[in-house]
mmCIF file of C-alpha atoms in Angstrom:
data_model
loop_
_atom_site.group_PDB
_atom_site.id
_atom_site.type_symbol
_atom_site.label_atom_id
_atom_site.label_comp_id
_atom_site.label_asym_id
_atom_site.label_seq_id
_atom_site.Cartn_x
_atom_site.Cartn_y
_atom_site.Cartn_z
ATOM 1 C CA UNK A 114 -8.389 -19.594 -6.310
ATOM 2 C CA UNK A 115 -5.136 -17.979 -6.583
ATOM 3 C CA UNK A 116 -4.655 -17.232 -3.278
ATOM 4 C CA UNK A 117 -6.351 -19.595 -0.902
ATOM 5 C CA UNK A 118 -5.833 -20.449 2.200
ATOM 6 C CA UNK A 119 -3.042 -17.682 2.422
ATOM 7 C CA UNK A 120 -2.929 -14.950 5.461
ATOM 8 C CA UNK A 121 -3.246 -11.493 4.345
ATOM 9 C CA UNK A 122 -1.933 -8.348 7.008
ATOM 10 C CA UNK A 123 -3.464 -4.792 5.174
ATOM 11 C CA UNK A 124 -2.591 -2.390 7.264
ATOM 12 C CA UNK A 125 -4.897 0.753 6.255
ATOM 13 C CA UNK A 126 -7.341 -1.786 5.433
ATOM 14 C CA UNK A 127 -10.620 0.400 6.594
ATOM 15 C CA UNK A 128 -9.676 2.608 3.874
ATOM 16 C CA UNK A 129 -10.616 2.598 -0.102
ATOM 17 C CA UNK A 130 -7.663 1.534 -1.041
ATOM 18 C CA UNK A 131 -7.109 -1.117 1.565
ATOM 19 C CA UNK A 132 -10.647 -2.130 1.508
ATOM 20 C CA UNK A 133 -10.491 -2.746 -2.166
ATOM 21 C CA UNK A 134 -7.305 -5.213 -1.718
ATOM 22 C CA UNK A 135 -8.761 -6.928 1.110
ATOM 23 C CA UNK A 136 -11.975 -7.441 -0.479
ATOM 24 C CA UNK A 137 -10.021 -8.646 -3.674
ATOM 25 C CA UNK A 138 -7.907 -10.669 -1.780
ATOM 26 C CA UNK A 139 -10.682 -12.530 -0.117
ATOM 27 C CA UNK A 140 -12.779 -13.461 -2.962
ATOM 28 C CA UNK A 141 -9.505 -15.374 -3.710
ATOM 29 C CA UNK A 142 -9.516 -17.186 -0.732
ATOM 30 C CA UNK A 143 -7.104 -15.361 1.656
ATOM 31 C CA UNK A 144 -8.001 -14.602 5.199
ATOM 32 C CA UNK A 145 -7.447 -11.021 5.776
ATOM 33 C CA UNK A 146 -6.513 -9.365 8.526
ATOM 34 C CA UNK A 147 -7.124 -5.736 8.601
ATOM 35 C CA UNK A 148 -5.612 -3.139 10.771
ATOM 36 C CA UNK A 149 -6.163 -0.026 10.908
ATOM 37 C CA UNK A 150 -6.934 2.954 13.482
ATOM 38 C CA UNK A 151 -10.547 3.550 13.348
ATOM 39 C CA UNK A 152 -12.696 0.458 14.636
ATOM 40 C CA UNK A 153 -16.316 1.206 12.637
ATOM 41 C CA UNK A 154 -14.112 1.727 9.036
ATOM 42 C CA UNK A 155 -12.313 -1.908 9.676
ATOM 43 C CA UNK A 156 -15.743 -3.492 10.768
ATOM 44 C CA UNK A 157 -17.430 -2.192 8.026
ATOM 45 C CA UNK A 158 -14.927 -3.766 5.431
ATOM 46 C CA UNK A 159 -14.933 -6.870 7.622
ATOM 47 C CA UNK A 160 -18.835 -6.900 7.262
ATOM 48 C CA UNK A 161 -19.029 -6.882 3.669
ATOM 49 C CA UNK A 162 -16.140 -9.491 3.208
ATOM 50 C CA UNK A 163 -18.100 -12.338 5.367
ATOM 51 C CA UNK A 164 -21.508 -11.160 3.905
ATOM 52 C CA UNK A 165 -19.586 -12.181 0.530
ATOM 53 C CA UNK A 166 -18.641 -15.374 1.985
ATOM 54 C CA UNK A 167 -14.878 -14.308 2.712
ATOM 55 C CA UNK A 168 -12.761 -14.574 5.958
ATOM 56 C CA UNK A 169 -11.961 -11.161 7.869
ATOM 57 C CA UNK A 170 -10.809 -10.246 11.008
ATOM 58 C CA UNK A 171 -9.770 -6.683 12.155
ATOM 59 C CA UNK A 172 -7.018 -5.578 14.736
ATOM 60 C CA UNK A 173 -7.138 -1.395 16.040
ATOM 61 C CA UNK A 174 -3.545 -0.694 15.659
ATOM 62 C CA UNK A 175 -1.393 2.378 14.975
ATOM 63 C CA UNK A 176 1.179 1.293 12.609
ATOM 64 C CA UNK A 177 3.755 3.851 13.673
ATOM 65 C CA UNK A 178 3.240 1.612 17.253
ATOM 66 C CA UNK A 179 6.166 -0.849 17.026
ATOM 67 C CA UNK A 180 5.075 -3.091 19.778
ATOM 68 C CA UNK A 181 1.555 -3.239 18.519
ATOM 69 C CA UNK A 182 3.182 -3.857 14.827
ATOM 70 C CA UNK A 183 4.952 -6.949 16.208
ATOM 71 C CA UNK A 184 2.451 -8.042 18.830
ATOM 72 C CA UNK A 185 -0.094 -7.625 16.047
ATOM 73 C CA UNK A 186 2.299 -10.035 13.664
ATOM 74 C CA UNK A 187 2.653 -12.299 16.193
ATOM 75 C CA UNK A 188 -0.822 -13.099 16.939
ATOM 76 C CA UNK A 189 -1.118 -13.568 13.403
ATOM 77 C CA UNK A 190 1.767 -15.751 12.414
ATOM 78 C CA UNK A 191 1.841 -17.240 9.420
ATOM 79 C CA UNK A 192 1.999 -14.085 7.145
ATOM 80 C CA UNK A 193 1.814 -14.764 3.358
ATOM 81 C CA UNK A 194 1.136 -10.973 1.801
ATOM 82 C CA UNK A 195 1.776 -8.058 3.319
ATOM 83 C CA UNK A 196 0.552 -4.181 2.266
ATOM 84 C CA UNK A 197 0.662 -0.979 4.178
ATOM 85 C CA UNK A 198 -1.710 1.663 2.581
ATOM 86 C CA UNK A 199 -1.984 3.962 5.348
ATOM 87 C CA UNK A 200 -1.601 7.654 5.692
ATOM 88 C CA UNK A 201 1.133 9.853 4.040
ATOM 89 C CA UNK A 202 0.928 12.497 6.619
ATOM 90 C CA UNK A 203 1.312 15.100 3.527
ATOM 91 C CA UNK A 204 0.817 18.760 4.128
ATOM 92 C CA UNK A 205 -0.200 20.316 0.606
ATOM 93 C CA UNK A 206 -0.293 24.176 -0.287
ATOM 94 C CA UNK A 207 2.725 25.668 1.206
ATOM 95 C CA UNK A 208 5.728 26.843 -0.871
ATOM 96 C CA UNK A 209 8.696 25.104 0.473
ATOM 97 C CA UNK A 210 10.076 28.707 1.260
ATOM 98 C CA UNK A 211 7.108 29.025 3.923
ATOM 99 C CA UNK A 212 6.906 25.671 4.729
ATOM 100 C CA UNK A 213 7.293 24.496 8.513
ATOM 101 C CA UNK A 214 10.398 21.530 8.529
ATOM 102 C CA UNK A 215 8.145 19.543 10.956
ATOM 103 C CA UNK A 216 5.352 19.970 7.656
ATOM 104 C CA UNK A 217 8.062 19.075 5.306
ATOM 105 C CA UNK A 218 9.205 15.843 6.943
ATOM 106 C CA UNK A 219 6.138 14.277 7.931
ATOM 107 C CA UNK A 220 5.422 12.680 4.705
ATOM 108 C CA UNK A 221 8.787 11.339 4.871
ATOM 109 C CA UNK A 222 9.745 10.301 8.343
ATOM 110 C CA UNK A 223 6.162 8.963 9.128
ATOM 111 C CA UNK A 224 5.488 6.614 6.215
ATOM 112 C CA UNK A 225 8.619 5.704 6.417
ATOM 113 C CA UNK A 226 8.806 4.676 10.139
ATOM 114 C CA UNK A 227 5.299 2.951 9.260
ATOM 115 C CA UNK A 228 6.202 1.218 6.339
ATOM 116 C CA UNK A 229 9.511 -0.259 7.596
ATOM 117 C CA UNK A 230 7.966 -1.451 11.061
ATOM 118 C CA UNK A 231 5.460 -3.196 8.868
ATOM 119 C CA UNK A 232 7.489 -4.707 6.611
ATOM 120 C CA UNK A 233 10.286 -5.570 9.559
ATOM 121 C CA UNK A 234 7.044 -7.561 11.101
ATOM 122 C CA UNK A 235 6.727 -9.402 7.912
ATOM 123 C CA UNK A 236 10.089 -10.426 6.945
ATOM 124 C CA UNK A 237 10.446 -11.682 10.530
ATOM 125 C CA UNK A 238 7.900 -14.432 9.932
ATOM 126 C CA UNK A 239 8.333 -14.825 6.283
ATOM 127 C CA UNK A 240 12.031 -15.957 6.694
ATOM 128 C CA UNK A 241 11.571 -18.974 8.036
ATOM 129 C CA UNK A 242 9.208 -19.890 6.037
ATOM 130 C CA UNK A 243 11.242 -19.241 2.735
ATOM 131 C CA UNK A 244 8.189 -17.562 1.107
ATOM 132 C CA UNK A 245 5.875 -14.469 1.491
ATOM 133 C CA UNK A 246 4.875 -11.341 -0.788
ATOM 134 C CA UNK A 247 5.393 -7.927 0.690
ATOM 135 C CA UNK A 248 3.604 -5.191 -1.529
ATOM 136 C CA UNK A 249 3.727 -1.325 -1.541
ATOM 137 C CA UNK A 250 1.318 1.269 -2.914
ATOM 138 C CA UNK A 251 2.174 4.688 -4.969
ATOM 139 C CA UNK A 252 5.378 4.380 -6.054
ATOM 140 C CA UNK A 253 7.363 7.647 -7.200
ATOM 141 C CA UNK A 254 5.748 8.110 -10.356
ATOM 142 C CA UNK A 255 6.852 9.956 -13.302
ATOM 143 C CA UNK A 256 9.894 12.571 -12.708
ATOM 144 C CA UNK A 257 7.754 14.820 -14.124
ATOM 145 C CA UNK A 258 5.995 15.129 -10.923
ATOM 146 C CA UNK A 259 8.447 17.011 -9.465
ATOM 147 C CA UNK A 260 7.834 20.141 -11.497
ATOM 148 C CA UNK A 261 4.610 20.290 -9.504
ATOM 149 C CA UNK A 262 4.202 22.853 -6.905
ATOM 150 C CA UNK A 263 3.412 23.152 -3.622
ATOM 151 C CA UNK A 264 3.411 19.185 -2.708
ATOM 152 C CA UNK A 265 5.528 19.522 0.345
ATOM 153 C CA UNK A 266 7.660 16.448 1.343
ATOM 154 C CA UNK A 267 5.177 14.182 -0.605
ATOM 155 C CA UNK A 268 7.611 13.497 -3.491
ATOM 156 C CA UNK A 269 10.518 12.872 -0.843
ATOM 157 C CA UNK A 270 8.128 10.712 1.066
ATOM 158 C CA UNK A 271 7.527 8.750 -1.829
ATOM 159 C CA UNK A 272 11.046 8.633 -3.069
ATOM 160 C CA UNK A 273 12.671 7.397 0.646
ATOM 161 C CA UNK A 274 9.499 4.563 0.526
ATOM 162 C CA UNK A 275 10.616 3.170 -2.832
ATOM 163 C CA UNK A 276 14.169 3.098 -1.479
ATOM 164 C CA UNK A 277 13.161 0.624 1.318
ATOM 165 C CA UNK A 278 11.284 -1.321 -1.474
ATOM 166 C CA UNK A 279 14.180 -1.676 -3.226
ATOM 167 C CA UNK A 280 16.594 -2.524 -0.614
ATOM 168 C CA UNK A 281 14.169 -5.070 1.268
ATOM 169 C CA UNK A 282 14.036 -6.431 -2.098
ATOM 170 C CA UNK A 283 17.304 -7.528 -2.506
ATOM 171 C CA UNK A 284 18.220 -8.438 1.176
ATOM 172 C CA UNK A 285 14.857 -10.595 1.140
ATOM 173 C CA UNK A 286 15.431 -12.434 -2.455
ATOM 174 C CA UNK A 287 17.252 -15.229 -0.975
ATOM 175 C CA UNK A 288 14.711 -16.535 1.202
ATOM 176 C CA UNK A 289 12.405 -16.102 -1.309
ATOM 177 C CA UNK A 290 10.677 -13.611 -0.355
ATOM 178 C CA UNK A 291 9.229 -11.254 -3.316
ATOM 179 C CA UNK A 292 8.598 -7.122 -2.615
ATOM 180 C CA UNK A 293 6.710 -5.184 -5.255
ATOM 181 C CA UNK A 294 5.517 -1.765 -5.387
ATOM 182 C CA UNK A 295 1.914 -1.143 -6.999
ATOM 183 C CA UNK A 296 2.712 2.260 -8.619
ATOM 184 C CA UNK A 297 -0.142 4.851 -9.054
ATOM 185 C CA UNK A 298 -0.732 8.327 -10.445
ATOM 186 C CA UNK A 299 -3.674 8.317 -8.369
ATOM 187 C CA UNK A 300 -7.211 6.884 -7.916
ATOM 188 C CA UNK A 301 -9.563 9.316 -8.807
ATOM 189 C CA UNK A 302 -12.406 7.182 -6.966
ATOM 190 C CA UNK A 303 -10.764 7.051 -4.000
ATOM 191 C CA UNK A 304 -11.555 10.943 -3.326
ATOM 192 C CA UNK A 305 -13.981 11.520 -0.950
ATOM 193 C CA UNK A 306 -16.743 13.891 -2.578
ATOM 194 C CA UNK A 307 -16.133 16.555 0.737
ATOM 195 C CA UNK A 308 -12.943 16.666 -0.219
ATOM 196 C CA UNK A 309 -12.063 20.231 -1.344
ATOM 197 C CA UNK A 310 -11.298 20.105 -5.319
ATOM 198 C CA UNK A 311 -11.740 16.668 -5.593
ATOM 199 C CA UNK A 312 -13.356 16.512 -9.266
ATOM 200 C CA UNK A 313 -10.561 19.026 -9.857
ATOM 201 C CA UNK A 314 -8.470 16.232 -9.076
ATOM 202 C CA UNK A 315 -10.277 13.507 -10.289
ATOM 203 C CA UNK A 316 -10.671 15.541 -13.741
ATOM 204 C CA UNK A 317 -6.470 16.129 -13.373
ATOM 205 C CA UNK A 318 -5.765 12.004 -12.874
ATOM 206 C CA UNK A 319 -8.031 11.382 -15.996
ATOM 207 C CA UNK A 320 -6.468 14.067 -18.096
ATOM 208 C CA UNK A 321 -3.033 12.691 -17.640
ATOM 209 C CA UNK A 322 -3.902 9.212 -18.491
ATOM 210 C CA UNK A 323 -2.693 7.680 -21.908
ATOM 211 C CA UNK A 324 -6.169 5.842 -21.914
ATOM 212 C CA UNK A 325 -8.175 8.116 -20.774
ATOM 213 C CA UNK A 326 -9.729 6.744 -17.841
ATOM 214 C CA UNK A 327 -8.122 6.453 -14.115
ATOM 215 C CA UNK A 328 -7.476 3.036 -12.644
ATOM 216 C CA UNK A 329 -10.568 2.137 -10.145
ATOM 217 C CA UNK A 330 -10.819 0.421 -7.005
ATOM 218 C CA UNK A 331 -11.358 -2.771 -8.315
ATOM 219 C CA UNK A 332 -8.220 -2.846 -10.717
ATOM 220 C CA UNK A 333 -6.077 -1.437 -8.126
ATOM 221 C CA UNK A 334 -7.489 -4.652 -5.964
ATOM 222 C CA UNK A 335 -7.508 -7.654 -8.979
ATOM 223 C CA UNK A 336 -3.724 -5.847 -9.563
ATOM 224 C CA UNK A 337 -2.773 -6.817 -5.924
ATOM 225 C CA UNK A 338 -4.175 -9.945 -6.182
ATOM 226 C CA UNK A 339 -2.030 -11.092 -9.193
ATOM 227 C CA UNK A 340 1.049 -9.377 -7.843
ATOM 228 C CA UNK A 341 0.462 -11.219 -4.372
ATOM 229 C CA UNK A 342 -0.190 -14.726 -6.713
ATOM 230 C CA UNK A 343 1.824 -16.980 -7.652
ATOM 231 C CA UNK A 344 1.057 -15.911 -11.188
ATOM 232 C CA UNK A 345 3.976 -13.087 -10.572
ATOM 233 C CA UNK A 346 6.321 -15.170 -9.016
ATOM 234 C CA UNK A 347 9.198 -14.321 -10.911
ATOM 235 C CA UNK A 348 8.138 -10.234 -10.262
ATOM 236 C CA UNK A 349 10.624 -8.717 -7.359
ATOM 237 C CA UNK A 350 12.307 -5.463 -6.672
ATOM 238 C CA UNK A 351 10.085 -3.954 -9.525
ATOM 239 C CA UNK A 352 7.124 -2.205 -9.818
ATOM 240 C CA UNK A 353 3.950 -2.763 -11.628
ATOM 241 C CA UNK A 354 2.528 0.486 -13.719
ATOM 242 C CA UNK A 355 -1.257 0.378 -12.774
ATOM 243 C CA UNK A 356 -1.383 4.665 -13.728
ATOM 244 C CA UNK A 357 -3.402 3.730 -16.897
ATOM 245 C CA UNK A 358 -0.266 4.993 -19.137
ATOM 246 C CA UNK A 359 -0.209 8.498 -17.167
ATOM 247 C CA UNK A 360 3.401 8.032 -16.409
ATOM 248 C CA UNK A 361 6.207 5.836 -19.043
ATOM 249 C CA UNK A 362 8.584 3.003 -17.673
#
């Protein structure tokens, strides 16, 4: 399996997106740990990962917490992959000319804060080990996205997150120590069906798509897996395209 017996941290794992890597990361023989806020959404990934034979456990962390972050790392040691798919704090709707700065920022100082706590955790343990795979989600996606209204601080957020990818990247390259960013124009499956214009959305994603069909769950998951292998271990301070051709490298 191409990633047995390796320790997997996926923090946001009770979500879609992090249950989908988890789940793919397990059927490949990592032992996942996923952390997350919400107790009954990390058991019930947990749940379905041992019921499929795989190795799970689950930590109730806030990853904007940077004692529990390192505490959390700690208890874990060795760390092998890393992946923080939690919340982008976005506020959606407002012209910028209305918009709140507190609403503007929080999709940039938040994920930000989040993703370089986790990531600080990783490379801490990784070092001396001279090996490890940190992995981001998103990505900035095409410039074109930035003609889009009404997205608030989302494209900054995204933009300052990449940065951090990039400059991890090459501070972390000696040691050996890959970071790669798993970009997305969005998974249309991951919408929850309450979620006000989500076929809108979903229908959007699809539309933009050179293939015509929106990357699921599963690919974003066997895509994680291979960037996390050793199958990609000449792949750092890139990103892979997994938007199903709806934006060009």
């Amino acid at each position: 399996m191409l990633l047995n017996d390796r320790n997997a941290i996926i923090y946001g794992g009770g979500g879609s997106v992090g249950g989908a890597m988890a789940r793919a990361f397990a059927a490949q023989g990592a032992r996942v740990f996923l952390a997350g806020r919400t107790a009954s959404r990390l058991d019930r990934v947990a749940g379905a990962i041992r019921e499929a034979g795989g190795r799970a456990e689950t930590a109730v962390l806030d990853a904007l917490d940077e004692a529990a972050v390192d505490a959390h790392a700690a208890e874990v040691g060795q760390i092998d992959i890393s992946v923080n798919v939690t919340s982008t704090y976005d506020v959606q709707g407002t012209p910028l000319a209305e918009m709140a700065v507190d609403d503007y920022l929080a999709p940039v100082a938040k994920p930000l804060r989040s993703q370089f706590l986790t990531t600080r955790a990783a490379a801490r343990h990784m070092i001396p080990r001279r090996r490890g795979v940190i992995l981001f989600f998103g990505g900035e996606g095409d410039k074109a996205a930035n003609r889009m209204h009404r997205l608030g601080g989302l494209l900054a957020g995204f933009a300052a997150v990449e940065a951090l990818r990039r400059q991890l990247a090459a501070e972390l390259g000696e040691h050996g120590i890959r970071v790669v960013t798993l970009a997305t124009s969005g998974i249309a499956e991951s919408l929850p069906d309450d979620m006000p214009g989500a076929e809108e959305i979903r229908q959007m994603i699809t539309a933009t798509t050179l293939l015509g069909r929106a990357a699921t769950l599963e690919d974003v998951g066997n895509a994680a897996v291979f960037a996390a292998s050793d199958w990609a271990r000449t792949i750092t301070g890139a990103s892979i395209n997994v938007s199903c051709g709806a934006f060009l490298d």
